[in-house]
Short mmCIF file of C-alpha atoms in Angstrom, two decimals:
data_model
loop_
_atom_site.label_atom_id
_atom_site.label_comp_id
_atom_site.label_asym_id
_atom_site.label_seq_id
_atom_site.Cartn_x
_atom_site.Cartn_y
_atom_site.Cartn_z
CA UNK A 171 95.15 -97.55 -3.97
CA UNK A 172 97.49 -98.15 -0.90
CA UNK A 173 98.11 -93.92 -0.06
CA UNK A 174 96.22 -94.06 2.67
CA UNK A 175 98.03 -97.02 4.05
CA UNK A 176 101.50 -96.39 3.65
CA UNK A 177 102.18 -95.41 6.84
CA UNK A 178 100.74 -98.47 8.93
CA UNK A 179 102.16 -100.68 5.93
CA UNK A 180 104.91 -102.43 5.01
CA UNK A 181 105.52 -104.03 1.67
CA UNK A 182 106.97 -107.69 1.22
CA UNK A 183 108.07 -108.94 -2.31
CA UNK A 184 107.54 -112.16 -3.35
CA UNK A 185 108.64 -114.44 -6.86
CA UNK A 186 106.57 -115.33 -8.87
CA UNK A 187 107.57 -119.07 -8.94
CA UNK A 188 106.29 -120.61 -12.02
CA UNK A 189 107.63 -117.66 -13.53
CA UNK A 190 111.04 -118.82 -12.53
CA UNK A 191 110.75 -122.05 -13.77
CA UNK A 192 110.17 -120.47 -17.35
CA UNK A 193 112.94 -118.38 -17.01
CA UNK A 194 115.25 -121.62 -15.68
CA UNK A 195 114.49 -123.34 -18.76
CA UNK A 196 115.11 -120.23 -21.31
CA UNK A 197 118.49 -119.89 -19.47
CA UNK A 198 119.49 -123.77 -19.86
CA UNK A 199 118.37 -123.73 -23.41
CA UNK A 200 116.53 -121.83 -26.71
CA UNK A 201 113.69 -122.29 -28.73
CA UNK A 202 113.43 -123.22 -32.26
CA UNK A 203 110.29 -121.92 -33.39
CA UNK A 204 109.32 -125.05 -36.11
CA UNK A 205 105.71 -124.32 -35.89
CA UNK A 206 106.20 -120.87 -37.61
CA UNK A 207 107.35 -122.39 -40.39
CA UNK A 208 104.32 -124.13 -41.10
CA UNK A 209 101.51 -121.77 -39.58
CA UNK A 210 102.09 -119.10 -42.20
CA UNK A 211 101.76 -121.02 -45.54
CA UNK A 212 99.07 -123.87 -46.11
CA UNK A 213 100.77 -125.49 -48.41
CA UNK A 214 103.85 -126.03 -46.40
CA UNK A 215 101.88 -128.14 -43.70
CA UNK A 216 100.65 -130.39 -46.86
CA UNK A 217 103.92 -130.99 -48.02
CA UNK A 218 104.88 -131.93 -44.60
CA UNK A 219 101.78 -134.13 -44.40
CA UNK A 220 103.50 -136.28 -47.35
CA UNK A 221 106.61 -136.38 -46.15
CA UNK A 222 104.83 -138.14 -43.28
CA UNK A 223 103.24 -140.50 -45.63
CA UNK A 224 106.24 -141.48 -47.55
CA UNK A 225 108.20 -142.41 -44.23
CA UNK A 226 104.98 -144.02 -43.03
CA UNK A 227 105.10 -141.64 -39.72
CA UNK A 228 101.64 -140.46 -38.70
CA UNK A 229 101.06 -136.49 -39.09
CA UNK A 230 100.82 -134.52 -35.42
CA UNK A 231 100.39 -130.97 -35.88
CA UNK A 232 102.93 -128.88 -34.37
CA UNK A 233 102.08 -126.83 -31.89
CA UNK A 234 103.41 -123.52 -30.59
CA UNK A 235 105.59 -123.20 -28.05
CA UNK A 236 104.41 -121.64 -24.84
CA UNK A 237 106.51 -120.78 -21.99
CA UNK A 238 104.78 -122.20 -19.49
CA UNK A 239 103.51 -126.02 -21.01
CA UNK A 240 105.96 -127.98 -22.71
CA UNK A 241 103.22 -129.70 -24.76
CA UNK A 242 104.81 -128.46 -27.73
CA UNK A 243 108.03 -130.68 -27.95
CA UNK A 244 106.62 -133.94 -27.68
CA UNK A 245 104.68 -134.23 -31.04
CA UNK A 246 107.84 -132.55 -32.80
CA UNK A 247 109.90 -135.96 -31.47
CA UNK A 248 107.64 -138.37 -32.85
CA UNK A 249 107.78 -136.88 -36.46
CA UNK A 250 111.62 -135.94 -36.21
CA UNK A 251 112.69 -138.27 -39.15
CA UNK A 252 109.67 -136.81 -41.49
CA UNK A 253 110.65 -133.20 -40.15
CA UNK A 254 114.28 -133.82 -40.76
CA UNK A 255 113.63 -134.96 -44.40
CA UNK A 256 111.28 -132.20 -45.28
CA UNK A 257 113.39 -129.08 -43.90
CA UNK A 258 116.92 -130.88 -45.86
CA UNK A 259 115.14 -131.26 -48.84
CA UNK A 260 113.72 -127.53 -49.01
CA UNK A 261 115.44 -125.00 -50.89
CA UNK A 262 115.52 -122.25 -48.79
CA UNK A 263 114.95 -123.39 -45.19
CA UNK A 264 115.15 -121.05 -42.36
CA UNK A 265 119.36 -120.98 -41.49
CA UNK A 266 118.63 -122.02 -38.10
CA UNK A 267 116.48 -125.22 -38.24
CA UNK A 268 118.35 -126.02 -40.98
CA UNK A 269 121.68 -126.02 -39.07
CA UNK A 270 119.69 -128.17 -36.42
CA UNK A 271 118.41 -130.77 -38.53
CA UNK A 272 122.12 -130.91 -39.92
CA UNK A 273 123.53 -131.52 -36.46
CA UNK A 274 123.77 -135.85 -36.06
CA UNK A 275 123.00 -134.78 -32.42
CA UNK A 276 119.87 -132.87 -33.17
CA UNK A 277 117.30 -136.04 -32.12
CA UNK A 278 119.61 -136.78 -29.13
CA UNK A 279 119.13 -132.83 -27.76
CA UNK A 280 115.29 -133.10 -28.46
CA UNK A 281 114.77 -136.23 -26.33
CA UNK A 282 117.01 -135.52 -23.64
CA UNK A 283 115.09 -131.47 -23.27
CA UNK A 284 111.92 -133.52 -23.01
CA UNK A 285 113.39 -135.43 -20.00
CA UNK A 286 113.83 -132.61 -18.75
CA UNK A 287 110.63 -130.57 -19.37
CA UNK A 288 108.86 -133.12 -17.64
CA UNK A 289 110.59 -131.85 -14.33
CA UNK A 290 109.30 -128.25 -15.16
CA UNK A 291 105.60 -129.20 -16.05
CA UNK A 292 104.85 -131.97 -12.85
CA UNK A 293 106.06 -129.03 -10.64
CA UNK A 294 104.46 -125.92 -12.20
CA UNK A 295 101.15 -127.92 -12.02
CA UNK A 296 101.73 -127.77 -8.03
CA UNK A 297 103.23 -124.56 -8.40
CA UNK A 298 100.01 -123.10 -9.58
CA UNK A 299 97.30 -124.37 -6.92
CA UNK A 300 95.30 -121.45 -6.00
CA UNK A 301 95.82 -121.11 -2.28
CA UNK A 302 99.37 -122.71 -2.02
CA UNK A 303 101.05 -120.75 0.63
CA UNK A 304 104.88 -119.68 0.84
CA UNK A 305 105.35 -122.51 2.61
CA UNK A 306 104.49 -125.25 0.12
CA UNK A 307 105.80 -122.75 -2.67
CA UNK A 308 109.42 -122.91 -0.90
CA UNK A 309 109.26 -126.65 -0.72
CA UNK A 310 108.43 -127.31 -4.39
CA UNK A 311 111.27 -125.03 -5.30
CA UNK A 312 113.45 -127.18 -3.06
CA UNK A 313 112.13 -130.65 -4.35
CA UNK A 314 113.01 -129.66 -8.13
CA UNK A 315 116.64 -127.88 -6.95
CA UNK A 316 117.10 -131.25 -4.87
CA UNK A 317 116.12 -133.38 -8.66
CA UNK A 318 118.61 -131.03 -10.82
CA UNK A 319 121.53 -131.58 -8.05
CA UNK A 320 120.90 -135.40 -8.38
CA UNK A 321 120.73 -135.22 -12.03
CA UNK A 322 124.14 -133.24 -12.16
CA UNK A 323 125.69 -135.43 -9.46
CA UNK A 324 125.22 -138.45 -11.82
CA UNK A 325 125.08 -136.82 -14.91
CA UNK A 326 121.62 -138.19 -15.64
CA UNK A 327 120.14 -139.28 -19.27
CA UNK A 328 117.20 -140.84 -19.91
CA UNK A 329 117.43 -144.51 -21.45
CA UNK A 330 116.18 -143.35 -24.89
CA UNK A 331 119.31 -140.58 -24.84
CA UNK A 332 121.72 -143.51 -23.67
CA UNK A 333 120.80 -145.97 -26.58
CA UNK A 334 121.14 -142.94 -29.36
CA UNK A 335 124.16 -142.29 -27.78
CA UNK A 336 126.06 -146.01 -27.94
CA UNK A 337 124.58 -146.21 -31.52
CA UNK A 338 126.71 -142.99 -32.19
CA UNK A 339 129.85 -144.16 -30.36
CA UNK A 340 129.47 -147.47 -32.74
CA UNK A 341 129.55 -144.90 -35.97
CA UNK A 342 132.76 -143.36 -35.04
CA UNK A 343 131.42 -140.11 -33.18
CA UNK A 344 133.36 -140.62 -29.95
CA UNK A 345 134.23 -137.41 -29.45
CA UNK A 346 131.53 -135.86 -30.56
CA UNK A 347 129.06 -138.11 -27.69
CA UNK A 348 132.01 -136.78 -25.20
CA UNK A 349 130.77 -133.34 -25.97
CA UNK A 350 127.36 -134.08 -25.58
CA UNK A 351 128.11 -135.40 -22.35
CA UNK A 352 129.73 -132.27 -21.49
CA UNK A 353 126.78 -130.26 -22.49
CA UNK A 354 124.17 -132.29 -20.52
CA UNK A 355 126.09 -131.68 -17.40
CA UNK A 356 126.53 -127.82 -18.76
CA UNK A 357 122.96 -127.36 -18.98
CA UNK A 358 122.35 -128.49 -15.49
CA UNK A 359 124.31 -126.17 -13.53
CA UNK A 360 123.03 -123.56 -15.58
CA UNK A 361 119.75 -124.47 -14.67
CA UNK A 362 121.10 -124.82 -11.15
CA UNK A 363 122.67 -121.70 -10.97
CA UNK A 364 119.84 -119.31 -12.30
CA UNK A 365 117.48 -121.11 -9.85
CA UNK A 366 119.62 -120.43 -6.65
CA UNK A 367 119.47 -116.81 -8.02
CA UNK A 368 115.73 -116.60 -8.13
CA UNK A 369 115.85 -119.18 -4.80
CA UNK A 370 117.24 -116.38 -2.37
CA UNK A 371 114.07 -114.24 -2.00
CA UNK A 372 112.27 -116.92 -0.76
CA UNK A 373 114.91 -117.91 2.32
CA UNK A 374 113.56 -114.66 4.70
CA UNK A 375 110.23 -117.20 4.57
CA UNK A 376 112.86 -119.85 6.02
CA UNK A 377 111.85 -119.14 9.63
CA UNK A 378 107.77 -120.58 8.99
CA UNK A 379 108.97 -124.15 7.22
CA UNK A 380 108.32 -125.58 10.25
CA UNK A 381 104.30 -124.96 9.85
CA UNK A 382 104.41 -127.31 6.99
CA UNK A 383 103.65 -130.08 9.77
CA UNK A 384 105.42 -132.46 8.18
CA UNK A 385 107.50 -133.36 11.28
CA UNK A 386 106.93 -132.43 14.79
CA UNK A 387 107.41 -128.72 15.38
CA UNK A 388 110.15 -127.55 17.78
CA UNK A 389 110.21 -125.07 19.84
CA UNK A 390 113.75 -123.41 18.88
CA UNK A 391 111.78 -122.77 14.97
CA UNK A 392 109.00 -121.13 16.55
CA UNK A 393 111.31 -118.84 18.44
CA UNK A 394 113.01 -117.94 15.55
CA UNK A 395 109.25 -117.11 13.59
CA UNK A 396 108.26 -114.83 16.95
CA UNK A 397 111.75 -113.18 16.59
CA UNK A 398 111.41 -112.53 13.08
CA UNK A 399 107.49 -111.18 13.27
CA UNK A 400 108.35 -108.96 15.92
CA UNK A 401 111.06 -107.41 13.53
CA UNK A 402 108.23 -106.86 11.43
CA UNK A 403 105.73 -105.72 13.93
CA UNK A 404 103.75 -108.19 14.53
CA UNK A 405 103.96 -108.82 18.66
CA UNK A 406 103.59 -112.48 19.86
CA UNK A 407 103.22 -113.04 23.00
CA UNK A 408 106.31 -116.18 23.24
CA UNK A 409 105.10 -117.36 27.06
CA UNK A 410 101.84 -117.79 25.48
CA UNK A 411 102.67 -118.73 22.17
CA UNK A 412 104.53 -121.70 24.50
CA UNK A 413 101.80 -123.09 26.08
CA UNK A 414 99.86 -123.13 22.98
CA UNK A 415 102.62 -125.01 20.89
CA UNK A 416 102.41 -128.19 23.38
CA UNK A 417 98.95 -127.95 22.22
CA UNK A 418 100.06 -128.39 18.72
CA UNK A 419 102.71 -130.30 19.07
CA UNK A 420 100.63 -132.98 20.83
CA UNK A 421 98.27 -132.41 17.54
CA UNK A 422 100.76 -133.07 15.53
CA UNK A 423 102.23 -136.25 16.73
CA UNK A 424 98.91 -137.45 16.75
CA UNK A 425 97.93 -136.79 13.15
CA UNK A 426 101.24 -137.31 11.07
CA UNK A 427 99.96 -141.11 10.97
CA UNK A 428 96.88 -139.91 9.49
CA UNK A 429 97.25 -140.21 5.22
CA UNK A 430 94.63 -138.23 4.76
CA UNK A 431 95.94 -135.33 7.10
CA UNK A 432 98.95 -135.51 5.41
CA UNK A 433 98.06 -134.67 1.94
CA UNK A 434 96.17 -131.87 2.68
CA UNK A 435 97.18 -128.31 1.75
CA UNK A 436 98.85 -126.44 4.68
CA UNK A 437 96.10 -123.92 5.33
CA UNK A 438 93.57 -126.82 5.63
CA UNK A 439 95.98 -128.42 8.13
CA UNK A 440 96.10 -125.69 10.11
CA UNK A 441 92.14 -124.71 9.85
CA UNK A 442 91.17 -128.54 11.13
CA UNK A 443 93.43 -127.49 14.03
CA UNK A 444 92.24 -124.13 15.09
CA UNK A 445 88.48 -125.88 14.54
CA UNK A 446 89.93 -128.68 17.03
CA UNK A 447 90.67 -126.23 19.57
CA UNK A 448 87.80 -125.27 22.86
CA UNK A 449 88.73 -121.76 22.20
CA UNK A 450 90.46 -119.00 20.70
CA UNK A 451 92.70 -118.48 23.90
CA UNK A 452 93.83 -121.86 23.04
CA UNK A 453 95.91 -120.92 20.11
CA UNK A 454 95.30 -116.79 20.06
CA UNK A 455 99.75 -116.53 18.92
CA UNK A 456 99.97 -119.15 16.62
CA UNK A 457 96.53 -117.82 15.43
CA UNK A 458 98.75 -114.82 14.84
CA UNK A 459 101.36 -116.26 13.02
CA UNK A 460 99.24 -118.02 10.79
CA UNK A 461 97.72 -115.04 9.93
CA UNK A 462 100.37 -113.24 8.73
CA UNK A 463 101.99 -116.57 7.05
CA UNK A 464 99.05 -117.45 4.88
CA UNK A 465 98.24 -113.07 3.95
CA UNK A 466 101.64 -113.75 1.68
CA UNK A 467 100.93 -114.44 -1.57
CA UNK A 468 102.71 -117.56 -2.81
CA UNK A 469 102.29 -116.60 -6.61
CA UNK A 470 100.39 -114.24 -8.24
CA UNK A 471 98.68 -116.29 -10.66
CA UNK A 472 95.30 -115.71 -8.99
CA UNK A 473 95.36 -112.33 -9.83
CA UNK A 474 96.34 -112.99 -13.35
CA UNK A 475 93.44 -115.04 -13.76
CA UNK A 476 91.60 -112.11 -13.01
CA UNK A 477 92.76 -110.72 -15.77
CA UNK A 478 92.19 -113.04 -18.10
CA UNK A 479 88.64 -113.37 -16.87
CA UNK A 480 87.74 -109.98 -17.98
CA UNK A 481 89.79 -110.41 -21.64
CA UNK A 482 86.66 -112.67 -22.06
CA UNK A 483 84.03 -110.30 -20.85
CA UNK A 484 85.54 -107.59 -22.75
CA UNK A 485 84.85 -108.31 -26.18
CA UNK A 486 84.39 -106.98 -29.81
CA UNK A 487 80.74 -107.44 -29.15
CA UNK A 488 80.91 -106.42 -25.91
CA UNK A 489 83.30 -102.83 -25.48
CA UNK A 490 80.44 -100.51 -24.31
CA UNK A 491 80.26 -102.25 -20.74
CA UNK A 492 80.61 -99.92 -17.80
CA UNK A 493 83.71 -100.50 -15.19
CA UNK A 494 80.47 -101.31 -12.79
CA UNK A 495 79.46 -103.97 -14.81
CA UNK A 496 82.39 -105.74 -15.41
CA UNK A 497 83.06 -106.14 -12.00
CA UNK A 498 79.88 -107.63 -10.93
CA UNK A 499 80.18 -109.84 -13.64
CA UNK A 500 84.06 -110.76 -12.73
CA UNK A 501 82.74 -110.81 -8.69
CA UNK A 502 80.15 -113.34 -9.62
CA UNK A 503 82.63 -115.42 -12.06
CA UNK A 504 85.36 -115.47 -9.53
CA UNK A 505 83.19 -115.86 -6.61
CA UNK A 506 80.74 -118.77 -7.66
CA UNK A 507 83.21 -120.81 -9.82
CA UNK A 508 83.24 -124.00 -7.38
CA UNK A 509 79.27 -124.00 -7.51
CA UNK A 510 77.88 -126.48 -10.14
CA UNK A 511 75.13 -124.88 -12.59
CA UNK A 512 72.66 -126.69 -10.66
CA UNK A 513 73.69 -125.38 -6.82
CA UNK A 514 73.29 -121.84 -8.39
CA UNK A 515 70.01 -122.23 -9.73
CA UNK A 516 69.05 -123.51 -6.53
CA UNK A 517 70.61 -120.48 -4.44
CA UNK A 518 68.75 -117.82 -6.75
CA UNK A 519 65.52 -119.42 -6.20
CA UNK A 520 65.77 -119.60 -2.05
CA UNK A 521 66.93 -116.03 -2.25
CA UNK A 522 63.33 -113.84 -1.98
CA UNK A 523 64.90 -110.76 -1.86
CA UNK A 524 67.42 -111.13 -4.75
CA UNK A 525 64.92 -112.32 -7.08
CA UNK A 526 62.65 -109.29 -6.20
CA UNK A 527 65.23 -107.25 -7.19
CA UNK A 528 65.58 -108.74 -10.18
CA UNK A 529 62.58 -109.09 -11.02
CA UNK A 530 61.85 -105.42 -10.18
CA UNK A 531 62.07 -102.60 -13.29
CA UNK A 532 64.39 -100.21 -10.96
CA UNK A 533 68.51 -100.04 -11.96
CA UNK A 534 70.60 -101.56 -10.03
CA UNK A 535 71.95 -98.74 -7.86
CA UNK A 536 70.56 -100.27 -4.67
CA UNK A 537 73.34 -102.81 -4.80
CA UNK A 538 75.35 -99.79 -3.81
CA UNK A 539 73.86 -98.46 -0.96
CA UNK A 540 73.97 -100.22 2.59
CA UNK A 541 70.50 -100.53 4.53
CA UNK A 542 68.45 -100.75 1.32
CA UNK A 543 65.12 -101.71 3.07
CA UNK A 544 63.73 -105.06 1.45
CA UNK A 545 61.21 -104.62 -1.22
CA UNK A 546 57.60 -105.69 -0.84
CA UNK A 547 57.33 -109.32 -2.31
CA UNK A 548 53.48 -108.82 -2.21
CA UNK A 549 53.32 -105.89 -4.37
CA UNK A 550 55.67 -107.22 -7.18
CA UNK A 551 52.93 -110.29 -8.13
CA UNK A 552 52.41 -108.38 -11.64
CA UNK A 553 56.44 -108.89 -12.29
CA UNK A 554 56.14 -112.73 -11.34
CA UNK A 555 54.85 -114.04 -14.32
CA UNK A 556 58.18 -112.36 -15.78
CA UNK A 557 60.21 -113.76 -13.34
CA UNK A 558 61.41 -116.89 -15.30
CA UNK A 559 62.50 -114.72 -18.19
CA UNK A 560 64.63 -112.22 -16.00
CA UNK A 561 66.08 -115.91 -14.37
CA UNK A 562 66.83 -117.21 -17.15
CA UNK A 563 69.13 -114.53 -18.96
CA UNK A 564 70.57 -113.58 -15.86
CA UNK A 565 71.48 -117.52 -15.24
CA UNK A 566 72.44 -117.69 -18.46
CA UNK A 567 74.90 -115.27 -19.09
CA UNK A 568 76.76 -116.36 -16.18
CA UNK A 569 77.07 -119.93 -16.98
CA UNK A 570 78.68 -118.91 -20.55
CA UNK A 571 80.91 -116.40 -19.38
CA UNK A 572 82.07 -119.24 -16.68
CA UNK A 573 82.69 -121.91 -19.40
CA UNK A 574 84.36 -119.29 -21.69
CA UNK A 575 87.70 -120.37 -22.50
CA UNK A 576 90.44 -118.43 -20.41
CA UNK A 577 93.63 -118.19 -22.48
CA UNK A 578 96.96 -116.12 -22.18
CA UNK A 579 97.58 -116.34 -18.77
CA UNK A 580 100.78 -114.11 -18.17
CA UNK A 581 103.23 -114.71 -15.60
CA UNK A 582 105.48 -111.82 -14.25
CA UNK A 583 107.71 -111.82 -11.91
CA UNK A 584 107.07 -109.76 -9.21
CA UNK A 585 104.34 -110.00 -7.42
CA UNK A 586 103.91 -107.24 -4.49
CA UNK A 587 101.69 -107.31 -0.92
CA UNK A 588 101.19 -105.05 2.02
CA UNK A 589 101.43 -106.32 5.25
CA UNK A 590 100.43 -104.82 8.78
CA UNK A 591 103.09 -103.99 11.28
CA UNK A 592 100.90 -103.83 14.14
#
């Protein structure tokens, strides 16, 4: 789709981040897949249901593991002495859970992985904000690096882990709490190594931190931005671009004691500054550099939701759609999901034209051709008394297809974008 581009374009790779935090945790540790176990056989859940009884634990249903949520451990730690009873009492258990279970350990590793979780899921919820730029994406990355290094540093474990621990070093298992120890501080430069590997992409963004606004620009950054964009083709004109960052740097000083200012995403810090400005000559280089900045895609999770969009359009019942259809239907989806059921209802009804078209009893191959003339509203009075029942299938399918569940997000990661260089 980019042929006729190639020339005039220039491809930059970015991570997918939240796909590196999955693979950070897979590298520090494995999975063991309980909820197998139980999903295939009925009766094995009941039996597990009694064992809760009998230890007077209440029954959570386990749920399956998903690399990106970490909901899944949590309900397996609250039942861990019912869990541990049934799987030792079994027969035949699966070799590997069984082994776990059999470990004195095993509870210790559970709660001190949910500590640690914890890190993964705050971040990837910040990690995933729709129009996060590079920028923010860098500095999340370097917040969690900056919590493992502390954790390492001091060997961190949480409360709960310490008070299993000295309970174990009272029964005699010294050595055994040494090696645990050991492990802990194992599993963190792991997790510290594999992310400094995934980390290095992202440092050719290093020379646009300083549009984060989180401290007053200097000067020497932006040279080092013009240098770099000029590399890439993208001229700036620096006497300019000088004059117009005293402008911002003014700006700046003035707003970093504004709260509000402050938690704003970067692109709406920037926006409330280019809206600030008399006019375009004002701030026509940094305008520049912004540009290109916020075109890089911090994640590709947008587009993935894309996808999963049309997984719920494209249905059983519904596999005899046309490609044309299913991307009007994604267009309006994607485009109108911040507009409450009753805004839209609203916005069809002050729109003549598009309810003359569909109220009219032609196909809709006018939406494809530019400098359709307007139809007539006069002449369509015989389709008006039809006009609520055209409204209200059209309204309707749209507000189930937005509220239709959107599972199986995937994350890959690479995620590729084409940039101008001129």
């Amino acid at each position: 789709m980019f042929s006729r581009g190639r020339d005039k374009w220039e491809a930059l790779c970015t991570i997918c981040k939240a796909g590196t935090y999955v693979s950070v945790a897979n590298k520090g540790c494995g999975d063991l897949e309980t909820h197998i176990y139980f999903h295939i056989y009925t009766v094995r859940t009941e039996s597990l249901k009694e064992y809760c009884e009998f230890v007077d634990i209440q029954y959570r249903t386990l749920l399956s593991h998903s690399k990106t949520r970490w909901l899944s451990l949590f309900p397996g730690i609250q039942m861990f002495p019912a869990l541990k009873a049934f799987f030792l009492s079994q027969e035949k258990p699966p070799v590997a859970i069984k082994k776990f279970f059999e470990n004195e350990f095993s509870e210790i590793y559970l709660w001190h992985m949910h500590s640690l979780m914890t890190v993964f899921h705050e971040h990837i919820e910040d990690m995933e904000k729709e129009n996060n730029s590079v920028v923010e994406v860098s500095n999340i990355l370097h917040s969690v690096h900056n919590v493992f290094q502390e954790r390492k540093e001091n060997n961190f474990m949480s409360i709960k882990v310490k008070k299993l621990l000295a309970q174990k070093r009272k029964d005699g298992h010294d050595q055994d709490c040494n090696q645990f120890c050991a492990a802990v501080n194992g599993l963190y430069t792991a997790c510290l190594q594999y992310l400094d590997k995934w980390m290095t992409p992202m440092a050719e963004f290093s020379p646009f931190m300083w549009m984060d606004l989180s401290e007053t620009p200097d000067w020497n950054d932006v040279e080092t931005c013009i240098k770099y964009l000029r590399e890439k083709g993208v001229q700036i004109d620096d006497v300019k671009c000088f004059d117009q960052f005293t402008n911002l740097k003014k700006f700046a000083e003035r707003s970093n004691s504004d709260g509000e200012f402050k938690g704003k995403q970067v692109h709406r810090m920037w926006t409330e500054y280019f809206e600030r400005a008399k006019s375009v000559q004002n701030h026509s280089e940094l305008l520049k550099i912004a540009q290109f900045v916020f075109a890089l895609p911090s994640h590709n999770a947008n587009v993935e939701r894309v996808f999963s969009l049309m997984q719920s359009q494209w249905t059983k019942e519904r596999n005899q759609l046309s490609v044309d259809s299913v991307k009007g239907l994604l267009l309006v989806q994607y485009n109108f999901k911040n507009i409450t059921c009753k805004d839209f209802h609203a916005y069809l009804l002050n729109d003549r034209k598009l309810l003359g078209k569909i109220s009219s009893s032609a196909k809709y191959g006018w939406a494809e051709k530019e400098g359709t003339q307007e139809d007539d509203w006069e002449h369509k009075g015989k389709m008006n008394n039809m006009l609520p029942l055209f409204l209200f299938f059209f309204y309707f399918e749209i507000f189930i297809f937005s509220h239709w569940p959107q599972e199986g997000i995937r994350m890959d990661n690479l995620c590729f974008f084409y940039v101008p260089k001129g």
